[in-house]
PDB file of C-alpha atoms in Angstrom:
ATOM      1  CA  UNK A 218     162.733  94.102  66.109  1.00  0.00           C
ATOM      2  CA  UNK A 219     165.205  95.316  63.699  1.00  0.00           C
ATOM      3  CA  UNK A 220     165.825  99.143  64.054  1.00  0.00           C
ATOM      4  CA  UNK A 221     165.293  99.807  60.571  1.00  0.00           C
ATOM      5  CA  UNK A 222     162.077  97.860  60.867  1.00  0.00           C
ATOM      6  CA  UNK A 223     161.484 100.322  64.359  1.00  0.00           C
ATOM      7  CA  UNK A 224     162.246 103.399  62.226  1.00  0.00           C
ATOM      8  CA  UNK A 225     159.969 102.458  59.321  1.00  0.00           C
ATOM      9  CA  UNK A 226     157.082 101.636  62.030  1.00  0.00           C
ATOM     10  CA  UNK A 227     157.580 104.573  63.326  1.00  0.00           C
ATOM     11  CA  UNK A 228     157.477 106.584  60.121  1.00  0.00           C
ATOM     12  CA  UNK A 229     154.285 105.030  59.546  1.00  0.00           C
ATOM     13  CA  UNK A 230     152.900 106.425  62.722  1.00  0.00           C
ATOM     14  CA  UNK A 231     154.024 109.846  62.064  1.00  0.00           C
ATOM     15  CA  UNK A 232     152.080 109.552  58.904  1.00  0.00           C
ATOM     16  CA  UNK A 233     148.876 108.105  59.919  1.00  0.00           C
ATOM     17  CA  UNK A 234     148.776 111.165  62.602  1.00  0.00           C
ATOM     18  CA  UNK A 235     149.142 113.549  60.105  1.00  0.00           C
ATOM     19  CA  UNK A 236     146.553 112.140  58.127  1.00  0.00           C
ATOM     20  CA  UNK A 237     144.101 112.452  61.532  1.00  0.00           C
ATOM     21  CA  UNK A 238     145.030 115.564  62.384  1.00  0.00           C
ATOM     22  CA  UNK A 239     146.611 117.664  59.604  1.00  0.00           C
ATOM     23  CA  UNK A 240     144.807 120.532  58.071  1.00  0.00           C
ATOM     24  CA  UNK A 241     147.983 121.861  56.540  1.00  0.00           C
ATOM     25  CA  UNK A 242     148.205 122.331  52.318  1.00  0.00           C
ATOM     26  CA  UNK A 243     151.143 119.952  51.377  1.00  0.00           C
ATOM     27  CA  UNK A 244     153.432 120.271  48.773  1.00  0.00           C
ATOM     28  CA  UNK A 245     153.212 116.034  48.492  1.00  0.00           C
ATOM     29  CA  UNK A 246     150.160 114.118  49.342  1.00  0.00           C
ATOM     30  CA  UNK A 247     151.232 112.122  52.857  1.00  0.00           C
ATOM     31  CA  UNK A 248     150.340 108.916  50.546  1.00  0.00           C
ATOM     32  CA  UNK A 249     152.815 109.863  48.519  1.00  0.00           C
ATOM     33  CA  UNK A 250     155.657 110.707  51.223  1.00  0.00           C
ATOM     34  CA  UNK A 251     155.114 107.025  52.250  1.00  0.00           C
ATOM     35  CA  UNK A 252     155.671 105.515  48.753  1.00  0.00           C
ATOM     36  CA  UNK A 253     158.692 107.253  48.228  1.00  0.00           C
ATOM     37  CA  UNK A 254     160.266 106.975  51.412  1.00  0.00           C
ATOM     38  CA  UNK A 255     159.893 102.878  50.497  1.00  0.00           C
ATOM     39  CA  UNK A 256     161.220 103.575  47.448  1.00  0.00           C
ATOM     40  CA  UNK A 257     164.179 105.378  48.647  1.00  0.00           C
ATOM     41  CA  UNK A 258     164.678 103.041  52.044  1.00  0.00           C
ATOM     42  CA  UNK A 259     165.217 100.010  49.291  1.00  0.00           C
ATOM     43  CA  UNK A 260     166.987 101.686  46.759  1.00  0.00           C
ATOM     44  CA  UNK A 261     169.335 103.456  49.731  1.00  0.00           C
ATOM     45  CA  UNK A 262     170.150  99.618  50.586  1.00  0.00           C
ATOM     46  CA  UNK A 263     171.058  98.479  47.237  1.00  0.00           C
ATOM     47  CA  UNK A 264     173.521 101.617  46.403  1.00  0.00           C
ATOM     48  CA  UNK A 265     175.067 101.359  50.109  1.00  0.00           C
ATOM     49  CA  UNK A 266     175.848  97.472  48.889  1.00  0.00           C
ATOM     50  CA  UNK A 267     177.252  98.828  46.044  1.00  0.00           C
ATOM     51  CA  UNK A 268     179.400 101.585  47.473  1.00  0.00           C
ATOM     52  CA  UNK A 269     180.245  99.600  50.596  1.00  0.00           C
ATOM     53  CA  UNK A 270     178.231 101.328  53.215  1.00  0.00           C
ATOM     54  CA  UNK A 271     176.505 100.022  55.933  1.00  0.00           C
ATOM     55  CA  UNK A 272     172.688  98.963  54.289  1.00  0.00           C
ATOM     56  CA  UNK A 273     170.722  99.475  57.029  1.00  0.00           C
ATOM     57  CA  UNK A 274     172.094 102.770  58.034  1.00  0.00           C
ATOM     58  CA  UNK A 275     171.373 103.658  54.298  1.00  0.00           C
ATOM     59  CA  UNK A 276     167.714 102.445  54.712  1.00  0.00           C
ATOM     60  CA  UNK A 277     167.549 104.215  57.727  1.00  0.00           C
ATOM     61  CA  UNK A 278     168.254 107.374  55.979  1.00  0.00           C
ATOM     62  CA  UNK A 279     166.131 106.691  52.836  1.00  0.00           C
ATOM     63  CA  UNK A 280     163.479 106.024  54.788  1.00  0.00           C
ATOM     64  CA  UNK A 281     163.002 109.493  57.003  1.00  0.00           C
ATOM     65  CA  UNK A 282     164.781 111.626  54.768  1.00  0.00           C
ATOM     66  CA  UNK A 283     161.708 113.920  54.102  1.00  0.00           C
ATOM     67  CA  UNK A 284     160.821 113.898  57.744  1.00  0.00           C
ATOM     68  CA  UNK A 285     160.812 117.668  57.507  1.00  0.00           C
ATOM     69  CA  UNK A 286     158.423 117.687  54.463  1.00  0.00           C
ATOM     70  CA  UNK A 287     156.026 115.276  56.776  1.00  0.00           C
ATOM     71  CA  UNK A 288     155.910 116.911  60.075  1.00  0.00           C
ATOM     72  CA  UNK A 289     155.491 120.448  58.036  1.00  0.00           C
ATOM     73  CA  UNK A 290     154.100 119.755  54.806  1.00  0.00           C
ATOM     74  CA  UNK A 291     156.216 122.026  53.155  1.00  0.00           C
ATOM     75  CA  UNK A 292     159.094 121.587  50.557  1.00  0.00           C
ATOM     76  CA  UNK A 293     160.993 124.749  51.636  1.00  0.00           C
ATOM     77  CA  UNK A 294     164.171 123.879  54.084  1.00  0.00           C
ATOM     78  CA  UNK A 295     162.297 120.638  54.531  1.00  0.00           C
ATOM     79  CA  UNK A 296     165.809 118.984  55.147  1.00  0.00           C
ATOM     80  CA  UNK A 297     166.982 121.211  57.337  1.00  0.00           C
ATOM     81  CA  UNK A 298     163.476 121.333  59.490  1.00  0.00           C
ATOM     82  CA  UNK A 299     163.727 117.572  59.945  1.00  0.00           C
ATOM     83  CA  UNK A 300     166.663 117.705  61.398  1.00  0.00           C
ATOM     84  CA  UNK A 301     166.325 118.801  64.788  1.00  0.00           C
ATOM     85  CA  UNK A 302     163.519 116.774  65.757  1.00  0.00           C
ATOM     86  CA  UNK A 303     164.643 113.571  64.128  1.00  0.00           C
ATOM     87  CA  UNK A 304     167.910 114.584  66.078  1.00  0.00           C
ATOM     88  CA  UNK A 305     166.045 114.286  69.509  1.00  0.00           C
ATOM     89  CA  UNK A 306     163.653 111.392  68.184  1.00  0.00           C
ATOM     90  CA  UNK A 307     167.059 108.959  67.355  1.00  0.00           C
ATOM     91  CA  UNK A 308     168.364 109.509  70.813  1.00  0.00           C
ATOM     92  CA  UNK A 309     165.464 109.034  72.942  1.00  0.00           C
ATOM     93  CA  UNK A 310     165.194 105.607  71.412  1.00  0.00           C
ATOM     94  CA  UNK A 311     168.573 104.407  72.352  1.00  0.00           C
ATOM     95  CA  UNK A 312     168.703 102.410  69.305  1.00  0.00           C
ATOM     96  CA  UNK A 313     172.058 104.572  68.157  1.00  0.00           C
ATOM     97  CA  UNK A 314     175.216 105.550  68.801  1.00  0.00           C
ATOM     98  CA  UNK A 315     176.346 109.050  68.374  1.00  0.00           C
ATOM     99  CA  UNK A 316     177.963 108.648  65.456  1.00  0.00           C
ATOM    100  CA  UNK A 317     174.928 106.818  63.813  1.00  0.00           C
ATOM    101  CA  UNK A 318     172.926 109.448  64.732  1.00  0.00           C
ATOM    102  CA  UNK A 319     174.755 111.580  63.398  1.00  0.00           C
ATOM    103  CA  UNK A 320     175.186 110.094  60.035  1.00  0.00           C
ATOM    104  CA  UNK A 321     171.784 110.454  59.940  1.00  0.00           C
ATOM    105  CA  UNK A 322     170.699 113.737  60.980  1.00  0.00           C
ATOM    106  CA  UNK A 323     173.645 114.552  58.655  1.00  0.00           C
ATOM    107  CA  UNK A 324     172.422 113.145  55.491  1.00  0.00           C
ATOM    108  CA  UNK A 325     168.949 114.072  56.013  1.00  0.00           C
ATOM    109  CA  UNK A 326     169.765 118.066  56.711  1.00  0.00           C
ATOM    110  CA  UNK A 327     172.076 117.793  53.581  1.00  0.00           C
ATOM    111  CA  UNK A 328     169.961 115.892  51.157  1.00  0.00           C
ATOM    112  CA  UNK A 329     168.548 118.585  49.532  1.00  0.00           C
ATOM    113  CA  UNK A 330     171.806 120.266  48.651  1.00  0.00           C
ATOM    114  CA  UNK A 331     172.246 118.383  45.583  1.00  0.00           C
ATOM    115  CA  UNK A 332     174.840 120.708  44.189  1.00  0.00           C
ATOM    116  CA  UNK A 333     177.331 120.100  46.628  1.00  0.00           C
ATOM    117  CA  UNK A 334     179.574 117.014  46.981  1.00  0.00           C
ATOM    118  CA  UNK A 335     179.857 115.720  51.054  1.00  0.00           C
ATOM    119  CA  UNK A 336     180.175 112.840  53.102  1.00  0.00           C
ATOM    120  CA  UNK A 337     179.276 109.503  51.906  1.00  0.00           C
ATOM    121  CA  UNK A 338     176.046 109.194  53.389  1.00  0.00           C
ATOM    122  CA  UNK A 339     175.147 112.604  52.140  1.00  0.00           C
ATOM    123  CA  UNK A 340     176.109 111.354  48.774  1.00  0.00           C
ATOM    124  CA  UNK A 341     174.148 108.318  49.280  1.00  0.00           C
ATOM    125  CA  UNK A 342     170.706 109.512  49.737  1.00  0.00           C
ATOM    126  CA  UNK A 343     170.768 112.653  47.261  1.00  0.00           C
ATOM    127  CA  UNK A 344     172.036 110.053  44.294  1.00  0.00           C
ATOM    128  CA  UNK A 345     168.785 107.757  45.844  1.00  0.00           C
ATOM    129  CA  UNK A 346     166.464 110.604  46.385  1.00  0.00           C
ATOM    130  CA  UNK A 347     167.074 111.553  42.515  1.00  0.00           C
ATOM    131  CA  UNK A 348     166.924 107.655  41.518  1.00  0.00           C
ATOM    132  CA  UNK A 349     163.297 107.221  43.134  1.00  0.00           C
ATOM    133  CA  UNK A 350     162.130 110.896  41.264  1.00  0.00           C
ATOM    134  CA  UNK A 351     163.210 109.566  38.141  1.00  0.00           C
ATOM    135  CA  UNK A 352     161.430 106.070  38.669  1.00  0.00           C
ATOM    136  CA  UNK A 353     157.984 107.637  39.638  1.00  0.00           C
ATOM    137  CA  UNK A 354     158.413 109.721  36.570  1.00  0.00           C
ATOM    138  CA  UNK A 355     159.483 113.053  38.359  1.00  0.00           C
ATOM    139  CA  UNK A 356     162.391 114.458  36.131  1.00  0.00           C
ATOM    140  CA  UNK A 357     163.802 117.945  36.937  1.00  0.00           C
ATOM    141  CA  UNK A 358     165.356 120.212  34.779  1.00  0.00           C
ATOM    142  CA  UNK A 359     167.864 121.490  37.624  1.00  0.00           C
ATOM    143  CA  UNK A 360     171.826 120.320  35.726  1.00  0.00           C
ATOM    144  CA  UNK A 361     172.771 118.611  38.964  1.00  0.00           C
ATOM    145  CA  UNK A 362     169.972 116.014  39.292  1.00  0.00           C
ATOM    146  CA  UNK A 363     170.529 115.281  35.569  1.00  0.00           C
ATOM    147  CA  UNK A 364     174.145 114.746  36.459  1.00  0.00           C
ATOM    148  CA  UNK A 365     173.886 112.829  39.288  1.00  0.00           C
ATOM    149  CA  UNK A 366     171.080 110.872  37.945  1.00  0.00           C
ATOM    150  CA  UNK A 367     173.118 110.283  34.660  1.00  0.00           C
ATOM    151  CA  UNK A 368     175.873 109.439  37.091  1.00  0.00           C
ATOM    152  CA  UNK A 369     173.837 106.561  39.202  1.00  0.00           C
ATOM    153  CA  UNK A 370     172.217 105.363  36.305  1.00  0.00           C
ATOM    154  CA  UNK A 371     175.705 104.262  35.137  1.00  0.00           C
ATOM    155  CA  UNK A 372     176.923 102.888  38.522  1.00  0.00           C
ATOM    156  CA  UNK A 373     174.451 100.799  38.764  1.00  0.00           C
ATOM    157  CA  UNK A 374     175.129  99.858  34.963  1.00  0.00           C
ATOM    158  CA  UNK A 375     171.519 100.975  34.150  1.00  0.00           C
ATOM    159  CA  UNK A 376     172.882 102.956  31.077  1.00  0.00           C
ATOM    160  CA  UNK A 377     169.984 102.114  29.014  1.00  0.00           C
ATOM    161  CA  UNK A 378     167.582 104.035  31.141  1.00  0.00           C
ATOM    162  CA  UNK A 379     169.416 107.274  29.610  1.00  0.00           C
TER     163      UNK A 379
END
């Protein structure tokens, strides 16, 4: 099995125990969380094409980049709460080398800091995680998703979406 085929399994998993057990209130319906982390696995593959990064790696990261929001149900530090235990999840699999995993971890703890410019990765799934808001019809009024999104749009020469 492919590992971002192992990763999205996994995700899956995470979800449908959630759904079992969870009694938390959740800032996104788990249903939800497992639409747009599709959404943002495929559409982190075609921008890593475009700006030469490794694909899978890029799905990797679109796909648990709200791992925090899953495991806690909440949007606050989401990013940065997924971190940790994604950290120890990538390594117990042995699937990764250190510097894959931390890409990842990375680019997940960052994601939400859409304001800042980072590494590549970071980049990546921030420009993706605004992308897939926009498609599902969840525009924000926040100047740097309009930038960035106005900014993607145009890379991927999809000007007349403006």
């Amino acid at each position: 099995m492919d590992r971002l085929k192992f990763i999205q399994n996994w995700l899956i998993e995470v979800i449908l125990k959630e759904m079992k057990n969870t009694t938390k209130n959740r800032s996104m319906s788990l249903e939800e969380e497992l639409i747009h982390s599709i959404g943002c696995c495929r559409l982190a593959q075609v921008l890593a094409a475009k700006r030469n990064l490794d694909t899978e790696i890029g799905g990797i990261i679109g796909t648990v980049h709200d791992y925090g929001r899953i495991i806690t149900g909440e949007k606050e530090s989401h990013a940065e709460k997924g971190a940790e235990p994604l950290l120890k999840f990538l390594k117990e699999t042995g699937l990764f080398s250190e510097i894959e995993i931390n890409t990842i971890v990375e680019a997940v703890a960052n994601h939400s800091s859409k304001e800042k410019v980072q590494k590549p990765y970071d980049e990546l799934i921030k420009d993706v995680d605004v992308l897939d808001n926009y498609f599902s019809g969840k525009i924000r009024d926040k100047e740097e998703y309009k930038r960035r999104l106005k900014n993607t749009l145009e890379e991927l020469n999809l000007n007349y979406w403006l």
